[in-house]
Coordinates of C-alpha atoms in Angstrom, one line a residue:
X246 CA -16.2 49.3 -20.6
X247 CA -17.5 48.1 -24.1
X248 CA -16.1 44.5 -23.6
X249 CA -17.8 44.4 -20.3
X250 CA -21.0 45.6 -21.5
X251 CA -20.9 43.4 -24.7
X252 CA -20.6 40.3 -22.4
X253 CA -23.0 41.1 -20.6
X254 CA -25.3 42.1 -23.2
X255 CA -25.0 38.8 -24.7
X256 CA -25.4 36.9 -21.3
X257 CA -28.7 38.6 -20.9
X258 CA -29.7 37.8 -24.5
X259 CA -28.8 34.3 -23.9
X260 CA -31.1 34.1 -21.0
X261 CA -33.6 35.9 -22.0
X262 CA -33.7 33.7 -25.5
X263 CA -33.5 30.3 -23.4
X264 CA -36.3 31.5 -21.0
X265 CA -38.4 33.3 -24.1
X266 CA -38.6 36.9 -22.6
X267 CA -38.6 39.5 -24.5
X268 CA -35.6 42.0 -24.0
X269 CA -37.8 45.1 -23.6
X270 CA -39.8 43.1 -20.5
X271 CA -36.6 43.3 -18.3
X272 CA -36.7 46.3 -16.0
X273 CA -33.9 45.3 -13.6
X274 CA -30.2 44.2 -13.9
X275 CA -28.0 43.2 -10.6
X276 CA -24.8 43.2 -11.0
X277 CA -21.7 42.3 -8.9
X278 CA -18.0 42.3 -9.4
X279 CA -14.8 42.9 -7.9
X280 CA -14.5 46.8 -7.4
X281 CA -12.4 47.2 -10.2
X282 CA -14.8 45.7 -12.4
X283 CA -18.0 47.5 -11.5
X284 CA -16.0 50.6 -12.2
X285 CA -15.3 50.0 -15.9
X286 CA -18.8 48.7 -16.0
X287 CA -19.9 52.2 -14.7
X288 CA -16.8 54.0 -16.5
X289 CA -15.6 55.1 -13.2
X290 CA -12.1 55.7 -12.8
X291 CA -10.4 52.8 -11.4
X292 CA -7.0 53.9 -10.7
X293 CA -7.6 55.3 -7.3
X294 CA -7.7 51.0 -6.7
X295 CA -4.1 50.7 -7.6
X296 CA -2.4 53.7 -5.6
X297 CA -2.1 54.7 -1.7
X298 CA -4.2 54.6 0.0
X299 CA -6.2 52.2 -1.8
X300 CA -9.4 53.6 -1.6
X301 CA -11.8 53.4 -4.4
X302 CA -13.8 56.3 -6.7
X303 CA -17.2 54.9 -5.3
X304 CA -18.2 52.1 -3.0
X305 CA -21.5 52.5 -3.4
X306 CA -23.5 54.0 -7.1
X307 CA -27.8 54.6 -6.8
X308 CA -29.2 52.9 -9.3
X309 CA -29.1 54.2 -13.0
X310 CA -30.9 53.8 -16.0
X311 CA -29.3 50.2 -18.0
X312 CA -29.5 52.4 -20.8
X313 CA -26.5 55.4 -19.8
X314 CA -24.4 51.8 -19.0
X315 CA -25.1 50.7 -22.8
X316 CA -27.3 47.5 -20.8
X317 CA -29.5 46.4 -23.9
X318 CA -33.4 46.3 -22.0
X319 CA -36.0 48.2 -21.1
X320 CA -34.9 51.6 -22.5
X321 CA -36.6 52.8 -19.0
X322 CA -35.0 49.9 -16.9
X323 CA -32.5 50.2 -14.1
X324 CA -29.1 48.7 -13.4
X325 CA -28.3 48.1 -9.9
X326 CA -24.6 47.4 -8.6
X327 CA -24.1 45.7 -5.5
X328 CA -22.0 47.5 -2.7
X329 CA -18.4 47.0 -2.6
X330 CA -16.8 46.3 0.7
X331 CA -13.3 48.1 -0.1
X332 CA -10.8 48.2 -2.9
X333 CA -10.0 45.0 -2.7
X334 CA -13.2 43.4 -1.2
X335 CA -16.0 43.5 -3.9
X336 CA -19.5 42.9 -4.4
X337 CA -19.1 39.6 -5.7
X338 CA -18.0 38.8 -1.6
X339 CA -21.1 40.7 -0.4
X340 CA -23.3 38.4 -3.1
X341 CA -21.5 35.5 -1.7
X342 CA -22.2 36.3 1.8
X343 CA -26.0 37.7 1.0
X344 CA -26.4 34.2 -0.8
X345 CA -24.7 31.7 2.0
X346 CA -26.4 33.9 4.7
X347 CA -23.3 32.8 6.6
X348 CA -24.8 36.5 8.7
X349 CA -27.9 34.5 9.9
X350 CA -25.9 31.6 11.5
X351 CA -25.3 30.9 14.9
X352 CA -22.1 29.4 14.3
X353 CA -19.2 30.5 12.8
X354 CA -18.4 30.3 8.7
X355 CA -15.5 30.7 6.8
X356 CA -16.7 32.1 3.2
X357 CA -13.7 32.1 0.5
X358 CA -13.8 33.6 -3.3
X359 CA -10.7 32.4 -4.7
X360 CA -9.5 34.1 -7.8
X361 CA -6.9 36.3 -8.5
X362 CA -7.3 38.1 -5.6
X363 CA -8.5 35.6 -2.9
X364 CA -10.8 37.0 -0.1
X365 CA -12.5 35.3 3.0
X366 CA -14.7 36.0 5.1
X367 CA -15.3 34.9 9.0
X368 CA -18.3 35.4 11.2
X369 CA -21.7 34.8 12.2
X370 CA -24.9 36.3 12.9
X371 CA -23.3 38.5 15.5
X372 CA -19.6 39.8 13.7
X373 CA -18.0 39.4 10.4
X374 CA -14.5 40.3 9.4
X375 CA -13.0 39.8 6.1
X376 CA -9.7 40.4 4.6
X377 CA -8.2 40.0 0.6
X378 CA -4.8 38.8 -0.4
X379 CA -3.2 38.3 -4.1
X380 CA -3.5 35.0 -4.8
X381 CA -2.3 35.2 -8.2
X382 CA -4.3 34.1 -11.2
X383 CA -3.3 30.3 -11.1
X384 CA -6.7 29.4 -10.3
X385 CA -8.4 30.7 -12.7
X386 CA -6.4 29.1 -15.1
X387 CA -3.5 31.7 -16.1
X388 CA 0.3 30.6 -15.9
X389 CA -1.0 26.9 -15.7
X390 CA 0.0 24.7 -19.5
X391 CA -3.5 23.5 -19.9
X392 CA -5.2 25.7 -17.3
X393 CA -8.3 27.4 -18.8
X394 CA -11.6 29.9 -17.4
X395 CA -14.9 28.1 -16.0
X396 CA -16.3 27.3 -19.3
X397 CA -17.1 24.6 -21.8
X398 CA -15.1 21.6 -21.8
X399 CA -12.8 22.8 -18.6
X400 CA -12.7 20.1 -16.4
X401 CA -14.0 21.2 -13.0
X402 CA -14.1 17.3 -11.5
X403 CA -11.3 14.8 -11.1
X404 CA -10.8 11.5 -9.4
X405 CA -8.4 8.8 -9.1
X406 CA -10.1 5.5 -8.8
X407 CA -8.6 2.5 -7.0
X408 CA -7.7 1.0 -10.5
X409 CA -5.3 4.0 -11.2
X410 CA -8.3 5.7 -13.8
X411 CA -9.4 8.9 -14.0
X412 CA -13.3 10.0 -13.2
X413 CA -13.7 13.2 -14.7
X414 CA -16.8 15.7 -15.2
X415 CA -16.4 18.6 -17.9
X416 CA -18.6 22.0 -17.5
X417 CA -21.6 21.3 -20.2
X418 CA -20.6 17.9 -20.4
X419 CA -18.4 18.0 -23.5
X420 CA -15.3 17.0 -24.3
X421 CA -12.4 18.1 -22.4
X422 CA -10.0 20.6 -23.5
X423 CA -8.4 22.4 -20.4
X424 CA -8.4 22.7 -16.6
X425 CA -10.3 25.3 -14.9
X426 CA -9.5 26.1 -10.9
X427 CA -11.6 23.6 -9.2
X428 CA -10.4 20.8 -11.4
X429 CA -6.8 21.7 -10.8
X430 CA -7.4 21.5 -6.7
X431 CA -9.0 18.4 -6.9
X432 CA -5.9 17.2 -9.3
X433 CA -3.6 18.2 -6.3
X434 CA -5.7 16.8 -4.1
X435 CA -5.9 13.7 -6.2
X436 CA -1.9 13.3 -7.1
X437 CA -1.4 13.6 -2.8
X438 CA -3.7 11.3 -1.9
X439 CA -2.2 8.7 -4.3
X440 CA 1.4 9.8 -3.1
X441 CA 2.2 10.6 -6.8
X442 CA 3.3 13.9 -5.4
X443 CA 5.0 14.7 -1.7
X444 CA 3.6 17.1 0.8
X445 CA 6.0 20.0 -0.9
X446 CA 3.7 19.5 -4.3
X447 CA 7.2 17.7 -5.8
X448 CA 6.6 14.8 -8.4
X449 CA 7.5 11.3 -7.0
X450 CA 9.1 9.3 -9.7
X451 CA 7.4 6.0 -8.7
X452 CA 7.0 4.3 -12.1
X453 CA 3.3 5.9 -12.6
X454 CA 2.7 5.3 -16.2
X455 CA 1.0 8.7 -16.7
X456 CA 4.5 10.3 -15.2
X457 CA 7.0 11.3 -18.0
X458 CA 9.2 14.0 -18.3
X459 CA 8.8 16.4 -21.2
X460 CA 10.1 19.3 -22.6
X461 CA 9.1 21.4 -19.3
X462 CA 10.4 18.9 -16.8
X463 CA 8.3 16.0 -15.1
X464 CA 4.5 16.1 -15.6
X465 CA 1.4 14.1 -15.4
X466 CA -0.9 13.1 -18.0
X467 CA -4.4 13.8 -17.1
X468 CA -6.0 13.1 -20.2
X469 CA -4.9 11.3 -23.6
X470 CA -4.9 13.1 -27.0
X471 CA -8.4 11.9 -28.9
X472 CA -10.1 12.6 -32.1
X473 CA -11.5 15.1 -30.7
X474 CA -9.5 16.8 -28.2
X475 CA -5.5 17.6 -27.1
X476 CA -3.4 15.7 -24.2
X477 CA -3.9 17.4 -20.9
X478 CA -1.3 17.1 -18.3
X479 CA -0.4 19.2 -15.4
X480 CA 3.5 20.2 -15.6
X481 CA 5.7 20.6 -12.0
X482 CA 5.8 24.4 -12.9
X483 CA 1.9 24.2 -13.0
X484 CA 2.2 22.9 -9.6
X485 CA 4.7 25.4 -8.1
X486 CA 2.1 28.6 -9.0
X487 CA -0.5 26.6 -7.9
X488 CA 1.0 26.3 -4.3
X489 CA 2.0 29.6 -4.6
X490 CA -1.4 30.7 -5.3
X491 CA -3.0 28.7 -2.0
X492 CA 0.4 30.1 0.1
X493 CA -1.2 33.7 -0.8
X494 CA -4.9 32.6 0.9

């Protein structure tokens, strides 16, 4: 719980400090999270999550004072948690779905949070159903060589131009030092497209300069090393957990 509320202590500081509001003017906090998440933020008991039959301590808290949380605002403002669906549907899904209003629409959505846990959800206006599978944490950056979180310098764009270069876009626009999950589906996108990879996500040895074989077995260079920042390829192994990963959604 005190790593949790430190972070998000320091996003609200952040904010606040960009938008120049003072700390003790904030009389609200929303928060949503997977269910197991929301429960260390509430120092709830999470276990329940992990054992038959899967059904969590609370799916729904009133709203509390920020304060008992350790929230740093108004000492009299309230933290309010979003609903969670099940153990393994959160209330980061009902944000997603509150914020799409894929409930409002006449015709049918698909709404996917892709994570380590991967959950979708189907419907319209009249009917949704959702379900959650382990998707393993390959998107989100873990048991991938240069695979990193959504943050600074991850690259979240990539394209292969016509020339054979790389188009890339970096979160904050800085230089790039690893691969966060929507950069590394648009590199597998990318490397099929350009048949530098088969249908199986297997390497093609075609005489692709950026296409070597190191230490780990074939890979692909994504970026050079710089002044200013590492090499960044994407290994075969990298690939294999990333397929994985999408088998589980």
């Amino acid at each position: 719980q005190n790593r949790i509320v430190h972070d998000v202590n320091n996003l609200i500081i952040t904010l606040a400090a960009r938008q120049k509001i003072d700390l003790q003017d904030i009389t609200t906090v929303i928060c949503a999270g997977n269910t197991a998440m929301v429960h260390f933020l509430l120092n709830l008991d999470p276990t329940r999550i992990r054992r038959e039959p899967y059904i969590a301590s609370a799916g729904f808290v009133p709203p509390i004072r920020a304060a008992e949380a350790g929230i740093q605002i108004n000492k009299r403002g309230l933290l309010y948690c979003l609903p969670s669906v099940a153990a393994y549907v959160g209330s980061d899904i009902v944000a997603g779905v509150l914020t799409t209003r894929i409930f409002t629409k006449k015709g049918i959505s698909l709404f996917a949070d892709i994570g380590t846990n991967g959950e979708v959800v189907l419907g319209n206006q009249d009917w949704l159903v959702c379900a959650s599978s382990s998707a393993g944490p390959a998107f989100e950056g873990s048991g991938v060589k240069h695979g990193m979180r959504a943050g600074a310098g991850a690259i979240e764009k990539l394209a292969i131009l016509d020339d054979g270069s790389f188009e890339l876009k970096t979160i904050a626009n800085t230089h790039p030092v690893g691969i966060c999950g929507s950069g590394l589906l648009d590199t597998l996108a990318e490397l099929f497209t350009h048949g530098i990879i088969d249908r199986t996500g297997r390497f093609k040895p075609n005489g692709q300069p950026r296409l070597t074989e190191g230490n780990e077995g074939w890979q692909f260079q994504i970026t050079p090393a710089g002044n200013e920042h590492q090499e960044i390829v994407i290994t075969q192994a990298d690939i294999d957990n990333l397929v994985r990963s999408k088998a589980g959604v």
